[in-house]
mmCIF file of C-alpha atoms in Angstrom:
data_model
loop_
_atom_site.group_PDB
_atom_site.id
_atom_site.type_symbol
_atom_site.label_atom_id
_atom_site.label_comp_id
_atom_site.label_asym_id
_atom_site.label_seq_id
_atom_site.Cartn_x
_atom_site.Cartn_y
_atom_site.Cartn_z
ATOM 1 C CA UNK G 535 20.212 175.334 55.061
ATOM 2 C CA UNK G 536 22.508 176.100 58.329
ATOM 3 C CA UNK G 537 23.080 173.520 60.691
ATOM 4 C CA UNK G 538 20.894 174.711 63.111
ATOM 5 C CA UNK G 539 17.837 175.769 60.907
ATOM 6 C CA UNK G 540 18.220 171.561 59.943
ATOM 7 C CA UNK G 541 18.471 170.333 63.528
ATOM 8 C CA UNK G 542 15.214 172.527 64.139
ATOM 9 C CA UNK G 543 13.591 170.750 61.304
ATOM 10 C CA UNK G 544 14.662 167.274 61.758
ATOM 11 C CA UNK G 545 13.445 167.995 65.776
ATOM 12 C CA UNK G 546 10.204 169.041 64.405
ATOM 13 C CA UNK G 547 9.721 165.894 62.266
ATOM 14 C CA UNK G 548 10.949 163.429 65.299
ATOM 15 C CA UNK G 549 7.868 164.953 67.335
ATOM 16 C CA UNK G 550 5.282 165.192 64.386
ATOM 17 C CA UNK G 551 5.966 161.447 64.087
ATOM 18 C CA UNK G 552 5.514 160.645 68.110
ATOM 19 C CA UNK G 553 2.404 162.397 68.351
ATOM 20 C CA UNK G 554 1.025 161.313 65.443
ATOM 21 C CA UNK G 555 1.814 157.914 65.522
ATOM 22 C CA UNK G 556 0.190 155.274 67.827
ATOM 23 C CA UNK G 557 1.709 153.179 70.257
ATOM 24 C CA UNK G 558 1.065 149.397 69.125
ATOM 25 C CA UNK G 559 0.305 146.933 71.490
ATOM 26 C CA UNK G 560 3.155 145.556 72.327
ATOM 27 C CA UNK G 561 4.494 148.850 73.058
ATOM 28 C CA UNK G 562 0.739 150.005 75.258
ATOM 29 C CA UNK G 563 1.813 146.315 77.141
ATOM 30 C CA UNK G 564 5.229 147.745 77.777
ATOM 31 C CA UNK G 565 4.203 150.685 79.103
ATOM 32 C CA UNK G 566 1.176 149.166 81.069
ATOM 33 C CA UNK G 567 3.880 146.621 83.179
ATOM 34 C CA UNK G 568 5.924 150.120 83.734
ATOM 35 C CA UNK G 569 3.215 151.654 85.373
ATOM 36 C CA UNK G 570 1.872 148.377 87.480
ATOM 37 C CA UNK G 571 6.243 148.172 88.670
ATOM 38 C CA UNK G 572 5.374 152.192 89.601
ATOM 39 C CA UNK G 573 2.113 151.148 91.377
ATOM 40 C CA UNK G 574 3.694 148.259 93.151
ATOM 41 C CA UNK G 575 6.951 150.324 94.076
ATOM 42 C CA UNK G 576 4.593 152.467 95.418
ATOM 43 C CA UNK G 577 2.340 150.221 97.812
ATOM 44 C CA UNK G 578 6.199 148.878 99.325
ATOM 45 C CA UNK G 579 6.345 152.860 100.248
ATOM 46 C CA UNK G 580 3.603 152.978 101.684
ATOM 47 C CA UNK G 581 2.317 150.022 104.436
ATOM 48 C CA UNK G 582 -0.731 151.650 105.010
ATOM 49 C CA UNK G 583 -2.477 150.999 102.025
ATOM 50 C CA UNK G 584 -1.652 146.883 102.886
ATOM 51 C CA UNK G 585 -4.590 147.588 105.948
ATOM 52 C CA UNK G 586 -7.682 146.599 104.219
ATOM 53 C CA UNK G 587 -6.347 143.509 102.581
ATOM 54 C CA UNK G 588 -3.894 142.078 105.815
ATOM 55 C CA UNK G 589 -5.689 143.238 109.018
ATOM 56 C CA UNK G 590 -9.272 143.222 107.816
ATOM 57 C CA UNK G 591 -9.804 139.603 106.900
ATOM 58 C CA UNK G 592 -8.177 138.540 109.721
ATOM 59 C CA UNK G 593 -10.499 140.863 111.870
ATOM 60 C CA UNK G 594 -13.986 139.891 109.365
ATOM 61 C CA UNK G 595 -13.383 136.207 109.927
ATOM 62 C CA UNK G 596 -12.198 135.956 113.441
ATOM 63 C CA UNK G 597 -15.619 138.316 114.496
ATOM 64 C CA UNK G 598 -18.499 137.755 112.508
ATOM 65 C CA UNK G 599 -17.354 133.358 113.121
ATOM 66 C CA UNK G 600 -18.013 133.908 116.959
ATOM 67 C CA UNK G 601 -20.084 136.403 117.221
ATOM 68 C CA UNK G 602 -22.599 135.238 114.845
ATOM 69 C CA UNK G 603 -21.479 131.140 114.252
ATOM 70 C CA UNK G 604 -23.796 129.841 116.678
ATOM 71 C CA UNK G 605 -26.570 131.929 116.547
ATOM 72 C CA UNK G 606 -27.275 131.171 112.359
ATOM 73 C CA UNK G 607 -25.854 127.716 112.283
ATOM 74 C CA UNK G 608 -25.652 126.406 115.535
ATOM 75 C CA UNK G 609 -21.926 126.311 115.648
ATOM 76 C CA UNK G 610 -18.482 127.942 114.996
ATOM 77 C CA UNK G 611 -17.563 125.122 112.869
ATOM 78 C CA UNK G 612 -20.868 124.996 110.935
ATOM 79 C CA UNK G 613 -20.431 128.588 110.057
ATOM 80 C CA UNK G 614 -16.774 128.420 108.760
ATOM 81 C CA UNK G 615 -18.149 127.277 104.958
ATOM 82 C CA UNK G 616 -20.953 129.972 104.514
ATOM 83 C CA UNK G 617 -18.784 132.686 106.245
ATOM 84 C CA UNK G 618 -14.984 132.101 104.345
ATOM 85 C CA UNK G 619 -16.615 132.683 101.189
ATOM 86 C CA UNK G 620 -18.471 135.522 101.680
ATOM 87 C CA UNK G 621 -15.599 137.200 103.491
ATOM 88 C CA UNK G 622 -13.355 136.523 99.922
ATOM 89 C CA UNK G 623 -15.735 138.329 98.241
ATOM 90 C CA UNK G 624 -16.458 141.405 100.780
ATOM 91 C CA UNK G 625 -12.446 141.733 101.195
ATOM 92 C CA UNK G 626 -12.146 141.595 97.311
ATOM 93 C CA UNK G 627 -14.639 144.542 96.839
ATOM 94 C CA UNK G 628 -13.365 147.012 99.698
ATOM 95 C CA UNK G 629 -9.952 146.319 97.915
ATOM 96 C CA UNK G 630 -11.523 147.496 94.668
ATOM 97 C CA UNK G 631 -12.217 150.199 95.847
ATOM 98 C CA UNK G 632 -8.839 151.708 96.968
ATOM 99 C CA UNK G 633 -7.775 151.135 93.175
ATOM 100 C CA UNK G 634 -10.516 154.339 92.432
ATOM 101 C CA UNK G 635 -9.362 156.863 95.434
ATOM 102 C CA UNK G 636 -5.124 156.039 94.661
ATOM 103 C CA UNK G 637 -6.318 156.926 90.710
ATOM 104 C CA UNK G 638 -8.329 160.197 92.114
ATOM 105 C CA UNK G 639 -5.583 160.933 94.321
ATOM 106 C CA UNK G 640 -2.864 160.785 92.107
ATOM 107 C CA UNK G 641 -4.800 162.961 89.394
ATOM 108 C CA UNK G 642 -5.134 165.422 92.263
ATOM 109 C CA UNK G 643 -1.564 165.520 93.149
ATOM 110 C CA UNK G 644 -0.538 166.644 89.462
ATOM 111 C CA UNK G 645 1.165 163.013 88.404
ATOM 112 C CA UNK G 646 -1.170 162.614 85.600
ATOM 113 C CA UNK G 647 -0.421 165.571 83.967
ATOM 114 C CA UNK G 648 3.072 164.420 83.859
ATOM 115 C CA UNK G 649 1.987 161.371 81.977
ATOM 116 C CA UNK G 650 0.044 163.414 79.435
ATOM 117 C CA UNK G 651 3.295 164.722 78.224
ATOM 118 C CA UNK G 652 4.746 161.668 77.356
ATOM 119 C CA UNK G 653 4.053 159.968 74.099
ATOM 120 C CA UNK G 654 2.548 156.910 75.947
ATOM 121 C CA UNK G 655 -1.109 154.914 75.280
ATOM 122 C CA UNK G 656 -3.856 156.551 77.165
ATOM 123 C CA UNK G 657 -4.619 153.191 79.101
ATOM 124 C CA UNK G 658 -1.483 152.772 80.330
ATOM 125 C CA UNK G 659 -1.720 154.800 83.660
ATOM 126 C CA UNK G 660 -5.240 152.891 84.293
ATOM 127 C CA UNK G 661 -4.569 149.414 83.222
ATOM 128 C CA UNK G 662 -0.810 149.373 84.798
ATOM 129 C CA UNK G 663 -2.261 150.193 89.265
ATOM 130 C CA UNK G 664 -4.710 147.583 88.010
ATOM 131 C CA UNK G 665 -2.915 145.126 87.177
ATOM 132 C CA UNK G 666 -0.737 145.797 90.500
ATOM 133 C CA UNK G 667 -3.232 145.799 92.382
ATOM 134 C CA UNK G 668 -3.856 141.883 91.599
ATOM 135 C CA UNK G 669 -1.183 141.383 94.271
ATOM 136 C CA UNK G 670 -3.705 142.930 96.566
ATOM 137 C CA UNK G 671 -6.712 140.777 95.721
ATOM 138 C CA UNK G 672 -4.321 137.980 95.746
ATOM 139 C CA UNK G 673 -3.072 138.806 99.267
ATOM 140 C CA UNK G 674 -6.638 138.985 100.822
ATOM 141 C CA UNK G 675 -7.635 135.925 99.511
ATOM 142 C CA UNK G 676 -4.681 133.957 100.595
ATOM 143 C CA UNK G 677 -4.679 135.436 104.422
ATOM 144 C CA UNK G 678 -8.784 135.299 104.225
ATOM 145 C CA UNK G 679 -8.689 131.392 103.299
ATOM 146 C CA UNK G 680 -5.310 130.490 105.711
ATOM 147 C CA UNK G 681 -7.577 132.320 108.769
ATOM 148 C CA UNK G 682 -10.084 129.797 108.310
ATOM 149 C CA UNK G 683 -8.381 126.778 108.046
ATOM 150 C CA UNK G 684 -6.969 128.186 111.331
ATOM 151 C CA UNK G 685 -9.665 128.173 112.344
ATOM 152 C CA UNK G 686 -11.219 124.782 111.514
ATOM 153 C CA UNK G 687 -12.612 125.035 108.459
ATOM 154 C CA UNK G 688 -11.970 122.349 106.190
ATOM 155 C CA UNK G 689 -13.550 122.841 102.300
ATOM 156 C CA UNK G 690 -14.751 119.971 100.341
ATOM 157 C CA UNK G 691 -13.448 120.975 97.203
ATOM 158 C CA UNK G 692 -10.107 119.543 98.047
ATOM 159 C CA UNK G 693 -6.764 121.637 96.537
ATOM 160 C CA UNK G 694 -8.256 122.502 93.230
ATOM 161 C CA UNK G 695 -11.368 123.441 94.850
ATOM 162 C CA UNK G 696 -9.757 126.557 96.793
ATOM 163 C CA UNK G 697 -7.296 127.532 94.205
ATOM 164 C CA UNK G 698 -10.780 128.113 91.838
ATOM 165 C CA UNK G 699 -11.836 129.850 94.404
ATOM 166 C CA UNK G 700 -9.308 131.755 95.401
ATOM 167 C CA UNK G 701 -8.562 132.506 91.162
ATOM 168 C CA UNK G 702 -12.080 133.625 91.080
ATOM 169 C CA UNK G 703 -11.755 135.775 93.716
ATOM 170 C CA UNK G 704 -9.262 137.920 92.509
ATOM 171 C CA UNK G 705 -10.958 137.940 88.911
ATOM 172 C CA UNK G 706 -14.040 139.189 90.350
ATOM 173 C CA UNK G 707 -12.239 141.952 92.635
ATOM 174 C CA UNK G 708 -9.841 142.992 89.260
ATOM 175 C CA UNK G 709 -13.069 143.489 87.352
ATOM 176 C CA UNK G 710 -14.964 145.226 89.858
ATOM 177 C CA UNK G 711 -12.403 147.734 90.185
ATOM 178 C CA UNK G 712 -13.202 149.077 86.989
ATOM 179 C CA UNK G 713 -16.276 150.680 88.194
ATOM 180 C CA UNK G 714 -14.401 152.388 90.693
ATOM 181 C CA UNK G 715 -11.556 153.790 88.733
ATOM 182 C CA UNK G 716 -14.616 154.917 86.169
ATOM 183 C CA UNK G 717 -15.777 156.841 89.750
ATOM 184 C CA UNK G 718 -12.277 158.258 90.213
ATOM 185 C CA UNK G 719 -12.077 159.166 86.740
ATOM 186 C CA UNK G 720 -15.473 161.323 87.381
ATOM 187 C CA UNK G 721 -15.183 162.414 91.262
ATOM 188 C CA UNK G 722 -13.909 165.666 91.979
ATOM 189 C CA UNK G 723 -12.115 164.551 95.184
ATOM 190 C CA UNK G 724 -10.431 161.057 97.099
ATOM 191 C CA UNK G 725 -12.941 161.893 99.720
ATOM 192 C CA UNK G 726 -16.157 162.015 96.872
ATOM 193 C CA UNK G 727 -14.594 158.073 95.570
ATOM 194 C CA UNK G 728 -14.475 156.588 98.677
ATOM 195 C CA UNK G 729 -17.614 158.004 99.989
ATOM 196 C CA UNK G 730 -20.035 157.091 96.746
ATOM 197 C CA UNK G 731 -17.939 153.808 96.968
ATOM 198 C CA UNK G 732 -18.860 152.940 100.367
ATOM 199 C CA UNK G 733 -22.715 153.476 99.189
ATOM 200 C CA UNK G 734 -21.868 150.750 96.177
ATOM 201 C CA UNK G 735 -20.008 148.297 98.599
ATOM 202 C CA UNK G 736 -22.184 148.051 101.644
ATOM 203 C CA UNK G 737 -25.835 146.942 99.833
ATOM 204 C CA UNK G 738 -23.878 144.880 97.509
ATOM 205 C CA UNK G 739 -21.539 143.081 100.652
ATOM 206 C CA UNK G 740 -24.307 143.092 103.160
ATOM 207 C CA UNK G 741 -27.316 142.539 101.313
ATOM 208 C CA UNK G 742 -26.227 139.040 99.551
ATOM 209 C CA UNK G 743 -26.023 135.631 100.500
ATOM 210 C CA UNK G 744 -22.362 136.664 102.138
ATOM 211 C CA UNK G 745 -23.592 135.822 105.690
ATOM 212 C CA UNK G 746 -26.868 134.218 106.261
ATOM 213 C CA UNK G 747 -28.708 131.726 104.030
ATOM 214 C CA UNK G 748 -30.847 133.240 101.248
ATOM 215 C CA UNK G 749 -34.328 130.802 102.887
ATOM 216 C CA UNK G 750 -33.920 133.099 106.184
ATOM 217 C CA UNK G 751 -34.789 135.946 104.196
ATOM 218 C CA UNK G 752 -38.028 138.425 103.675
ATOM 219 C CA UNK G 753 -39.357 137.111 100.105
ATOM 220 C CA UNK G 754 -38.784 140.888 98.697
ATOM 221 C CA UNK G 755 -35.090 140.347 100.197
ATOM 222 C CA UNK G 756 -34.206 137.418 98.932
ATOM 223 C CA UNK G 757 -35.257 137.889 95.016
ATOM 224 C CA UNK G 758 -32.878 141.017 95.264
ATOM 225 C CA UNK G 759 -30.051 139.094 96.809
ATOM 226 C CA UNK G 760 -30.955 136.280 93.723
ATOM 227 C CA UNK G 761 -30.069 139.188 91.157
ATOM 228 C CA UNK G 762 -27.158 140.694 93.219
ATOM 229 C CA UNK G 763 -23.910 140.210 91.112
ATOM 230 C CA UNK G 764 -21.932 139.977 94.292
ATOM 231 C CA UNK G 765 -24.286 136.711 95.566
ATOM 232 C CA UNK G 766 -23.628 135.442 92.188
ATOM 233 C CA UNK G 767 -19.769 135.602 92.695
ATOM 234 C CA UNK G 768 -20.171 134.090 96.087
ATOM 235 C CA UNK G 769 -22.178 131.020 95.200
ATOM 236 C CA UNK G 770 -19.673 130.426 92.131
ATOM 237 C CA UNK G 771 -16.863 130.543 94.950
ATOM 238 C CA UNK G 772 -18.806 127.880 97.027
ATOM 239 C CA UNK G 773 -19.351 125.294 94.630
ATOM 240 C CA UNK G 774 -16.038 125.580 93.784
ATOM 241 C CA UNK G 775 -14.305 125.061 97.229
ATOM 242 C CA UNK G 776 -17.088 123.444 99.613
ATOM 243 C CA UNK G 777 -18.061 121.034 96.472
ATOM 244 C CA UNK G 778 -14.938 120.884 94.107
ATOM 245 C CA UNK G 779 -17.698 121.498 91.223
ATOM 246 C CA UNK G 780 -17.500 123.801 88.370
ATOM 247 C CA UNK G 781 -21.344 125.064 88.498
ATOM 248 C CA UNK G 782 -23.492 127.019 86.488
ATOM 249 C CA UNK G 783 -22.709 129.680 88.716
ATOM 250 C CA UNK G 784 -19.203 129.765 87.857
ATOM 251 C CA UNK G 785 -20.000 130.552 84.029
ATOM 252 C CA UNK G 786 -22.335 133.345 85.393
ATOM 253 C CA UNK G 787 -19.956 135.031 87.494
ATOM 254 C CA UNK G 788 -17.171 134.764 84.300
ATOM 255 C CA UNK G 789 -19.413 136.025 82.311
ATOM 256 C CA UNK G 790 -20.320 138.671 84.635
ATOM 257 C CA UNK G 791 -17.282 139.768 85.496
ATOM 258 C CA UNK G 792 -16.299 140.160 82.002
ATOM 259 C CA UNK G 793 -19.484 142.423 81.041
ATOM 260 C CA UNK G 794 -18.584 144.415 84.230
ATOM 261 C CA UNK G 795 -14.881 145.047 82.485
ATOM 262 C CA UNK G 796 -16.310 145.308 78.970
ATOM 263 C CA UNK G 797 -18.225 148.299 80.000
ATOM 264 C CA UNK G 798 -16.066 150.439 82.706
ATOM 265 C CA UNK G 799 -13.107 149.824 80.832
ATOM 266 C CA UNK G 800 -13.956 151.722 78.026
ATOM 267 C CA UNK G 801 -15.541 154.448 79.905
ATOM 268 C CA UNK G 802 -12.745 154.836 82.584
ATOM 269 C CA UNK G 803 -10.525 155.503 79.932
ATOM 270 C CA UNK G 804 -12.724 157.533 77.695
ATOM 271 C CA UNK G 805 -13.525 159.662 80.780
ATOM 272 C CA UNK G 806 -10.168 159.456 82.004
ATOM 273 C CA UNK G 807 -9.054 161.252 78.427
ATOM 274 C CA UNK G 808 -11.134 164.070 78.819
ATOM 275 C CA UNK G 809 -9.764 164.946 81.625
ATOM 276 C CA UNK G 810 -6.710 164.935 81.067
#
């Protein structure tokens, strides 16, 4: 056999044995952290997409405390422990939702297809923005809770109490991204994500116990704000930082959050496959 008929053949048994073979989990870990260093390389690029988790807390807090403090609760001050949490948990959903229109975007743009060639786990290229974009969900919930002790609030739970919180938080806006990277994994445009995801977001933000106590509510109103997953999240958060206690609700919202990731996971990447 010449030398270059065996180079041929050896070259042919090198790739039978990358495509064939799987990549283990150490190596699909590997690969994941690669792409979450891309993701996060990529959000230092770019400022813009820092918006909805810097200036929009800042702006939530500041307006809904004065505008609508004293008419719900009598005061500013009053307000501060109802309002902080459910702004945590409406800044941790809208960031959610950028993680499904930078994945539709990107598939648009052609990257994907450059990951296909390469002998690399399927879930990398989801799993690896997600995990990058816990520095988001981290960053809203730090500059959300800092805006109200500026502003006077003062929670119960002590320094354990907000750091549960806070934790939560960004557990609850990791695992709610999963529903809309499934949504950019089945949109045909950026434009498509973040519309349907602005139809998910504002029922789910506006029509829980976010910004007005559940009593003050229509009695149709208030059983679906009982069952909304988001109201669920925010009570857990409340107990934990205006009370320091770890509540019923807290094992909900876990558990929640872990069904929610247990079934978009697996269908983000499933749909995500076919695509590609």
């Amino acid at each position: 056999m010449s030398t270059t008929l065996l180079a041929e053949h050896e070259t042919t048994e090198i790739l039978d044995r990358v495509i064939v073979t799987r990549p283990s989990l150490r190596d699909t870990l590997d690969q994941s952290l690669a792409m979450a260093w891309r993701a996060l390389k990529k959000m230092r690029r770019n400022p813009e997409q820092w918006f909805d988790v810097t200036l929009q807390p800042l702006l939530f807090t500041a307006m809904f405390a004065y505008i609508f403090g004293g008419a719900i609760t009598g005061s500013v001050q009053d307000y501060l422990p109802l309002l902080i949490t459910g702004i945590l948990a409406q800044t941790a959903l809208t960031a959610s939702m950028a993680t499904g229109i930078q994945l539709r975007e990107d598939m648009d743009k052609g990257v994907f297809d450059r990951f296909k060639s390469l002998p690399i786990a399927r879930i990398a290229p989801l799993v690896g923005p997600a995990l990058a974009d816990l520095v988001r969900y981290g960053t809203a919930a730090t500059l959300t809770i800092l805006t109200g002790l500026l502003m006077g609030y003062r929670p119960g739970g002590g320094v354990l109490g907000v750091l549960g919180g806070w934790l939560l938080t960004v557990v609850a806006g990791w695992s709610l991204a999963w529903i809309f990277t499934y949504l950019g994994t089945r949109a045909r445009s950026a434009q498509a994500v973040q519309g349907i995801s602005m139809m998910i977001m504002f029922p789910l933000t506006f029509l829980s116990n976010a910004f007005v106590p559940t009593s003050t509510l229509p009695g149709w109103l208030e059983a679906f704000v009982k069952v909304n997953p988001v109201s669920l999240v925010i009570s857990a958060v409340r107990d934990l930082m205006n009370d320091g206690a770890v509540t019923a609700n807290v094992g909900w919202a876990l558990l929640g959050c872990g069904i929610v990731v247990a079934i978009f996971l697996p269908l983000s990447v499933r749909s995500y496959s076919r695509k590609m």
